[in-house]
PDB file of C-alpha atoms in Angstrom:
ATOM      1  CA  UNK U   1      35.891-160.170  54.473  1.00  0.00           C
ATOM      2  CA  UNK U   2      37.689-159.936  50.657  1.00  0.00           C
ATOM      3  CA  UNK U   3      36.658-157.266  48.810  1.00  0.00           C
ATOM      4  CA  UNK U   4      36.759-156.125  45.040  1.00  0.00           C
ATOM      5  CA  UNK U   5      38.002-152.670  44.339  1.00  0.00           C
ATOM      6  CA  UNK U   6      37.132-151.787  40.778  1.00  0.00           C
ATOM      7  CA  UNK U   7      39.240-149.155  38.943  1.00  0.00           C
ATOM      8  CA  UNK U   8      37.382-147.196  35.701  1.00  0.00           C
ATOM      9  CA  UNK U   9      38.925-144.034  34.096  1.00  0.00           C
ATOM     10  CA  UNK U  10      36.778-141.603  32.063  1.00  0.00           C
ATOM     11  CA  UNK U  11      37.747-142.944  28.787  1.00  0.00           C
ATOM     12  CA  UNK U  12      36.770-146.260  29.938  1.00  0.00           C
ATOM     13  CA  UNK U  13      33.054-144.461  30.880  1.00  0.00           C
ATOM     14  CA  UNK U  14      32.667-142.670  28.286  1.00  0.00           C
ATOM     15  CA  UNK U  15      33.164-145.922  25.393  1.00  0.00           C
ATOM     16  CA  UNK U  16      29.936-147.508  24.381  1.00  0.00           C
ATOM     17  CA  UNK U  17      29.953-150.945  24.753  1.00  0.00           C
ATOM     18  CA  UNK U  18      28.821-153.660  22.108  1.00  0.00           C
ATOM     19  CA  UNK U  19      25.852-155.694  23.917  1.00  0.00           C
ATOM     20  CA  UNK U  20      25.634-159.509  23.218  1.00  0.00           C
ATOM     21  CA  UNK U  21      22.394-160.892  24.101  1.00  0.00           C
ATOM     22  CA  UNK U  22      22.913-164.637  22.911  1.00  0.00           C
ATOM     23  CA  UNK U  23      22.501-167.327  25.334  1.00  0.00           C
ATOM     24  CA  UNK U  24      25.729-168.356  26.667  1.00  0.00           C
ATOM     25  CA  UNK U  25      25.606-172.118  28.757  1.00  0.00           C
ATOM     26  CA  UNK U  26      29.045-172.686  30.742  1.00  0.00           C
ATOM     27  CA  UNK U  27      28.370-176.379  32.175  1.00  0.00           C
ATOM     28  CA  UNK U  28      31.080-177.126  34.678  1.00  0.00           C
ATOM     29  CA  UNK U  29      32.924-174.608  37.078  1.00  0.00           C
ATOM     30  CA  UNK U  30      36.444-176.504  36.715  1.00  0.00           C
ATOM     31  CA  UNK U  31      39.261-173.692  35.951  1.00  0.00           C
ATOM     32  CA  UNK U  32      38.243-173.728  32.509  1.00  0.00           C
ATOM     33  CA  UNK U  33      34.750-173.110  33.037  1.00  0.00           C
ATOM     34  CA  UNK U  34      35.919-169.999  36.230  1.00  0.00           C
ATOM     35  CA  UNK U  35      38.283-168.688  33.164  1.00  0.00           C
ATOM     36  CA  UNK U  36      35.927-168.808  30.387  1.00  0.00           C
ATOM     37  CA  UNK U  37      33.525-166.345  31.981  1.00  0.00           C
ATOM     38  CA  UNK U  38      35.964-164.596  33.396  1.00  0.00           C
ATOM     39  CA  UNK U  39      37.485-163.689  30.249  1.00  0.00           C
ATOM     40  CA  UNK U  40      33.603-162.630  29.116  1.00  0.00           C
ATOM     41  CA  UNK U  41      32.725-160.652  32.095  1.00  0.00           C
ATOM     42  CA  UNK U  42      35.851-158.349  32.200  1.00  0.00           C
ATOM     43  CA  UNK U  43      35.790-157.842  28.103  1.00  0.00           C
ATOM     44  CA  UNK U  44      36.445-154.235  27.759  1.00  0.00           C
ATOM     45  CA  UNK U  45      34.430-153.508  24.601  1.00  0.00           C
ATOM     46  CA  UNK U  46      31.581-156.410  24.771  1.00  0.00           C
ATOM     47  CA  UNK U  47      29.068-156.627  27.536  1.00  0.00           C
ATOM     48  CA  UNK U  48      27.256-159.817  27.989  1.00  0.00           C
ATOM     49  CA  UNK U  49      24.149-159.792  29.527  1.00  0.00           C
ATOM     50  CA  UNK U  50      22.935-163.256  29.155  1.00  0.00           C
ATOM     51  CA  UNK U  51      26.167-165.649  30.792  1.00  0.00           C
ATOM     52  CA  UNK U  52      25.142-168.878  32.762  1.00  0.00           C
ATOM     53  CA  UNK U  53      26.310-171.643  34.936  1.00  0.00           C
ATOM     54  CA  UNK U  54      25.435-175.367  34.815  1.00  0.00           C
ATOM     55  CA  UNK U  55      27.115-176.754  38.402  1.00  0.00           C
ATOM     56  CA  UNK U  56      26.501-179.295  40.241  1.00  0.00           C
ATOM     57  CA  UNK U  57      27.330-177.398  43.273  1.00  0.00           C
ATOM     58  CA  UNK U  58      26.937-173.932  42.016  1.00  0.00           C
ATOM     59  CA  UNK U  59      30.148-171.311  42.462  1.00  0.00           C
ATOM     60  CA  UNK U  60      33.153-172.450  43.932  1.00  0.00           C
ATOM     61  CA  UNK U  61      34.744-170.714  47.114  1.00  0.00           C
ATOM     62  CA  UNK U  62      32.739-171.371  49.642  1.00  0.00           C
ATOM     63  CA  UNK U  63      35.793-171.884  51.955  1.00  0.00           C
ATOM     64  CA  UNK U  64      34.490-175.425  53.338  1.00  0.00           C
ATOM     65  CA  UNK U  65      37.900-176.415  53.562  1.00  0.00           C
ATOM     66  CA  UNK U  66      41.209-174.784  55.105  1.00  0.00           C
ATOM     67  CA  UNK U  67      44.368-174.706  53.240  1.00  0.00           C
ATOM     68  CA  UNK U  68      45.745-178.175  54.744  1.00  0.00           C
ATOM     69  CA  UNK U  69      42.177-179.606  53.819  1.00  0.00           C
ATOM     70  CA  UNK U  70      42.300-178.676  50.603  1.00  0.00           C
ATOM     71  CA  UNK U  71      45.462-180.416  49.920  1.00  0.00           C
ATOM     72  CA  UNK U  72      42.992-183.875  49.172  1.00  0.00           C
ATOM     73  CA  UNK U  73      41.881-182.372  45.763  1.00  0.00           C
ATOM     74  CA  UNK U  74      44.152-182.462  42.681  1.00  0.00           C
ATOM     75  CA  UNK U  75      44.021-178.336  41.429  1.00  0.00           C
ATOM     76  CA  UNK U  76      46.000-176.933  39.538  1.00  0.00           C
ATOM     77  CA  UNK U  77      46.128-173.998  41.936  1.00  0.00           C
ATOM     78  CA  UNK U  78      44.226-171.477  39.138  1.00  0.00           C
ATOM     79  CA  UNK U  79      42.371-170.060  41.366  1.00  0.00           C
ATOM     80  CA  UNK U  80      41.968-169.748  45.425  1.00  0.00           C
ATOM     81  CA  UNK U  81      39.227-168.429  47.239  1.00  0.00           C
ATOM     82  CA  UNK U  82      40.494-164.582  47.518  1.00  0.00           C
ATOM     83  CA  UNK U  83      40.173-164.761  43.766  1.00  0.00           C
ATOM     84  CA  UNK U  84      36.763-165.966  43.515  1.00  0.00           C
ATOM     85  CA  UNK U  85      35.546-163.070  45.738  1.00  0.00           C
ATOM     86  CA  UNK U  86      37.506-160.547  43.596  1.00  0.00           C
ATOM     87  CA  UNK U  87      35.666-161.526  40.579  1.00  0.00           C
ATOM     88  CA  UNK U  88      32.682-161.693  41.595  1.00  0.00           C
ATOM     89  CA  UNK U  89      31.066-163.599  39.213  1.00  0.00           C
ATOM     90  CA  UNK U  90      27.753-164.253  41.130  1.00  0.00           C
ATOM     91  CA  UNK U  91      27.203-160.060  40.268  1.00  0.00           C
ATOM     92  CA  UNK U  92      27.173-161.027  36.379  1.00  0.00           C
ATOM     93  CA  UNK U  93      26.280-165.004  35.670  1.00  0.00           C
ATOM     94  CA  UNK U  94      23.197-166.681  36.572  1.00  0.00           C
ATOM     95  CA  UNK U  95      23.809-170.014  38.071  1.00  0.00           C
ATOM     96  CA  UNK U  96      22.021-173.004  37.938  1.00  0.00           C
ATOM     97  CA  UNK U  97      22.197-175.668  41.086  1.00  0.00           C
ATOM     98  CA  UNK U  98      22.175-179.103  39.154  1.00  0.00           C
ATOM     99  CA  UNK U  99      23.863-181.634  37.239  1.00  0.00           C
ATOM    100  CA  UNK U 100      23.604-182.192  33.357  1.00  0.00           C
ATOM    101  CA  UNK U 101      21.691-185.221  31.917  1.00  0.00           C
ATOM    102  CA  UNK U 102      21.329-184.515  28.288  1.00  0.00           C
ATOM    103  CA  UNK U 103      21.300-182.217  25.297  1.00  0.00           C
ATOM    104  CA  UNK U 104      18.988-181.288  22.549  1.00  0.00           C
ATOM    105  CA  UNK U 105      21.244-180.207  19.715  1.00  0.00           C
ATOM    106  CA  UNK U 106      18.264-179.624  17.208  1.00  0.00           C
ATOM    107  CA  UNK U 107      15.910-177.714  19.879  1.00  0.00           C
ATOM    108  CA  UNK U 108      19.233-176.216  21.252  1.00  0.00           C
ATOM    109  CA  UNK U 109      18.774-177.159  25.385  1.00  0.00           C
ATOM    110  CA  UNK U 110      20.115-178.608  27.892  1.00  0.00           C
ATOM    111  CA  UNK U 111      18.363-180.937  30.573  1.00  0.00           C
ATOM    112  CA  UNK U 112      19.232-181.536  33.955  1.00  0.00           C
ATOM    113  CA  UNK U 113      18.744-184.213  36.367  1.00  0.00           C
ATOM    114  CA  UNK U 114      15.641-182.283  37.900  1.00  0.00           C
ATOM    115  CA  UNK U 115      13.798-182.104  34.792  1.00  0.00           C
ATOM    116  CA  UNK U 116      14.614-178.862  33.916  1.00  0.00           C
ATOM    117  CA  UNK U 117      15.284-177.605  30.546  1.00  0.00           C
ATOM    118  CA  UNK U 118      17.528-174.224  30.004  1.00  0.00           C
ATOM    119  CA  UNK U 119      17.762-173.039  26.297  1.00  0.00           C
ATOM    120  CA  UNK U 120      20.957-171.800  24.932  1.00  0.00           C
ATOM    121  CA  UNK U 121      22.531-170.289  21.821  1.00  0.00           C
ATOM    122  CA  UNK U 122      26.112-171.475  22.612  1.00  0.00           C
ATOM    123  CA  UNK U 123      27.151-174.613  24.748  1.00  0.00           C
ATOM    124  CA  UNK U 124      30.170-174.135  26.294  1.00  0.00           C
ATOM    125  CA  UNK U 125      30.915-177.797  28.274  1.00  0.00           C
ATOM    126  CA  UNK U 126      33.950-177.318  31.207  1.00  0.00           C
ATOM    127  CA  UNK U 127      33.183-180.250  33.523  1.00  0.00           C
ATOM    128  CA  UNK U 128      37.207-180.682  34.169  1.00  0.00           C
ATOM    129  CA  UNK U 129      38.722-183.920  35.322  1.00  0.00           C
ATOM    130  CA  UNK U 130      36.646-185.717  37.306  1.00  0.00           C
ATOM    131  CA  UNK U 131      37.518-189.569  39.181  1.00  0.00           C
ATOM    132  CA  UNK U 132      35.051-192.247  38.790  1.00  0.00           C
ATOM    133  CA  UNK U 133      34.290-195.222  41.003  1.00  0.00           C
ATOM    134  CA  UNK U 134      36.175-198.494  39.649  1.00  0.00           C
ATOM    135  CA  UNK U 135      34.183-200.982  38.114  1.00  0.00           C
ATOM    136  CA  UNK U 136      35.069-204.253  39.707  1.00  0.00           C
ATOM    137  CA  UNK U 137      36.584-206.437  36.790  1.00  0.00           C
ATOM    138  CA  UNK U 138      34.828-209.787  37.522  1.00  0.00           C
ATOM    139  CA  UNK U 139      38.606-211.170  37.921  1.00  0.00           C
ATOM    140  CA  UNK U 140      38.895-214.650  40.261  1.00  0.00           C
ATOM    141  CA  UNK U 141      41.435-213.381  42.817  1.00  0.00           C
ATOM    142  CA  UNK U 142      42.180-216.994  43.530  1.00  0.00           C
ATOM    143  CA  UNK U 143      43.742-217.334  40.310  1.00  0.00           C
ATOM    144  CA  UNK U 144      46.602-215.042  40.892  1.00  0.00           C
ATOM    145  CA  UNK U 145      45.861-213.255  37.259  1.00  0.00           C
ATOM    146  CA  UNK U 146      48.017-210.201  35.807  1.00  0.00           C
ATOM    147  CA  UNK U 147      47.136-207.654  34.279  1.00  0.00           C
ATOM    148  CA  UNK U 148      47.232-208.615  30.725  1.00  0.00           C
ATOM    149  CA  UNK U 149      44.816-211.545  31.239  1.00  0.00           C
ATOM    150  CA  UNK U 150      42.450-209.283  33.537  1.00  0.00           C
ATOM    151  CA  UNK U 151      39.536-208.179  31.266  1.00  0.00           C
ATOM    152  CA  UNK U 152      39.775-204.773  30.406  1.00  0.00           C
ATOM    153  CA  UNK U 153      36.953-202.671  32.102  1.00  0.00           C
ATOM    154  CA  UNK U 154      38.213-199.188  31.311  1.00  0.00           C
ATOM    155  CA  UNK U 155      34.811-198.510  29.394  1.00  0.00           C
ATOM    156  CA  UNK U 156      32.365-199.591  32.133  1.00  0.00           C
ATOM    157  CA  UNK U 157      30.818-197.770  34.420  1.00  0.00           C
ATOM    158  CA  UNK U 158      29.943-198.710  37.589  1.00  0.00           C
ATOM    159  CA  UNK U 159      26.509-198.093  38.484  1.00  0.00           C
ATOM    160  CA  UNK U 160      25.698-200.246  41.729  1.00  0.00           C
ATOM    161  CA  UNK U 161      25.476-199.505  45.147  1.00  0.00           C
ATOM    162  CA  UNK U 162      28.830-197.444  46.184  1.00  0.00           C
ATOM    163  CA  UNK U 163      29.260-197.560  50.137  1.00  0.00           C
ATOM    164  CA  UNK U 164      28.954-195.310  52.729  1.00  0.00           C
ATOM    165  CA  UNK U 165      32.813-195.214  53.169  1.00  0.00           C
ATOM    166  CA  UNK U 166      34.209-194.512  49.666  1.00  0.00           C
ATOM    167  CA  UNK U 167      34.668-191.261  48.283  1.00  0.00           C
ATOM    168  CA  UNK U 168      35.281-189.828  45.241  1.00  0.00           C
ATOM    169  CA  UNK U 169      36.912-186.286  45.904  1.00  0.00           C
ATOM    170  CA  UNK U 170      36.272-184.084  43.117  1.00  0.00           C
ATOM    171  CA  UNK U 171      34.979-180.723  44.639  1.00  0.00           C
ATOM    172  CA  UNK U 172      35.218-179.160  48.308  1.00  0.00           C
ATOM    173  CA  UNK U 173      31.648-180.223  49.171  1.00  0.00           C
ATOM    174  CA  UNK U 174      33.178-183.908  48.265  1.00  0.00           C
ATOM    175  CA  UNK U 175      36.198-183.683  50.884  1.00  0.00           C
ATOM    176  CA  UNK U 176      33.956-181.957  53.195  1.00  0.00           C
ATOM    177  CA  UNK U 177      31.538-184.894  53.241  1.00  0.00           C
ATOM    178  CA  UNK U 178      34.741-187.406  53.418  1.00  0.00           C
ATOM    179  CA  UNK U 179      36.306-185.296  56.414  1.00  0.00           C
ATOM    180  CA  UNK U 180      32.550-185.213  58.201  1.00  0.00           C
ATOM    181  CA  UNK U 181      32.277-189.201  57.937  1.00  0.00           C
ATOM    182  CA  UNK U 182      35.960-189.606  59.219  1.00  0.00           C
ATOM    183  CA  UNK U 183      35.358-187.317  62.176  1.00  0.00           C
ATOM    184  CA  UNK U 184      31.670-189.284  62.867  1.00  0.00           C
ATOM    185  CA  UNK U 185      33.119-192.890  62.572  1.00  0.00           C
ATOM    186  CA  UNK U 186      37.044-192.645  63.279  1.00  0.00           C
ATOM    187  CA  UNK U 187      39.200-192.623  66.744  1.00  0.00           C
ATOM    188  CA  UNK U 188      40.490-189.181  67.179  1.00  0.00           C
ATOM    189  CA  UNK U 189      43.606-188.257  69.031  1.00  0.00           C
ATOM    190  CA  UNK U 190      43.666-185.712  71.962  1.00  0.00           C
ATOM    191  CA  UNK U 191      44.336-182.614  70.160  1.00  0.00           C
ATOM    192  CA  UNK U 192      41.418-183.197  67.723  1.00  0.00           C
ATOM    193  CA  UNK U 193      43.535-185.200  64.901  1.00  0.00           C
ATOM    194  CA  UNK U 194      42.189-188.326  62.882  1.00  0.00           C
ATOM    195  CA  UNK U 195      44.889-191.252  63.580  1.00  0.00           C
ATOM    196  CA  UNK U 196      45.302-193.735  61.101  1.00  0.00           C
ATOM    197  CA  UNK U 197      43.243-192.565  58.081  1.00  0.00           C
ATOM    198  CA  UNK U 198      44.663-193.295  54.522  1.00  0.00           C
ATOM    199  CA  UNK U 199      43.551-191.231  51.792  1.00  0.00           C
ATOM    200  CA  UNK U 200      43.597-192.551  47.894  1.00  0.00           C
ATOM    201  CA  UNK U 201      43.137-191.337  44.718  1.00  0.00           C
TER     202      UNK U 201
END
């Protein structure tokens, strides 16, 4: 198991720390978000006692994936799972399971998709890159159209039925999901691979 080993020296012990009780909201854990508190937690004069985490699958590193599994996300390699555990950060931030749906700038909350409503003083908003199902342009394929005369559908969102076999893969638990289906509904080869599985992004 990875373990944190924490170095203080007496001058370190002996300095008072400033306290900062304001309400800070992080809503996202992309590398920005991780970074962001990370940067607050291990401040050397402030001490924050108030930090949390809007996520739709709470902290990363879980280690759901292996290293070759992990290859199907786009990272920027910021941070692996040994680093999570080193930090820690479930020892100093209070994190919220869920998925944003709104704010209330004047009453100064946030709501998410369960109803919820978690008050802040500062709104910090690190949700990171994240794909999107394509929205089906409307386009008769008979036609034999290009691109220019294709109706441009860059600002709609899809929001019909997606099916069982398309995946978006933004976080582990996304390409964990994908790898489960594959592994339920695809012909695997004697020493346990998948055979003839294209990924796209």
């Amino acid at each position: 198991m990875s373990y944190a080993l924490n170095h203080t020296n007496r001058k370190l012990t002996l300095e008072p720390k400033i306290t900062v009780n304001a309400k800070i909201i992080v809503v996202g854990a992309s590398s920005v978000g991780i970074s962001f508190l990370e940067t607050l937690v291990f401040c050397s004069h402030l001490k924050f006692n108030n930090l949390t985490l809007i996520s739709t699958h709470g902290l990363p590193g879980k280690k759901l994936l292996d290293t070759e599994q992990r290859k199907f996300l786009a990272s920027d390699h910021c941070f692996n799972n040994k680093d999570y555990a080193l930090m820690s950060l479930c020892s100093w931030v209070n994190v919220v399971v869920g998925r944003m749906t709104g704010i209330d700038r004047a009453a100064k909350h946030v709501v998410l998709s369960t109803g919820e409503i978690v008050l802040y003083d500062h709104l910090i908003l690190c949700t990171g890159q994240q794909y999107q199902v394509p929205c089906p342009t409307g386009a008769d394929i008979s036609q034999h159209l290009t691109n220019r005369e294709v109706p441009n559908s860059s600002q709609q969102r899809y929001t019909g039925k997606v099916p069982c076999n398309h995946f978006t893969l933004n976080e582990e638990e996304d390409c964990f999901k994908a790898l489960t289906w594959i592994r339920n509904n695809s012909i695997t080869t004697e020493d346990g691979g998948i055979a003839s599985v294209l990924f796209c992004r």
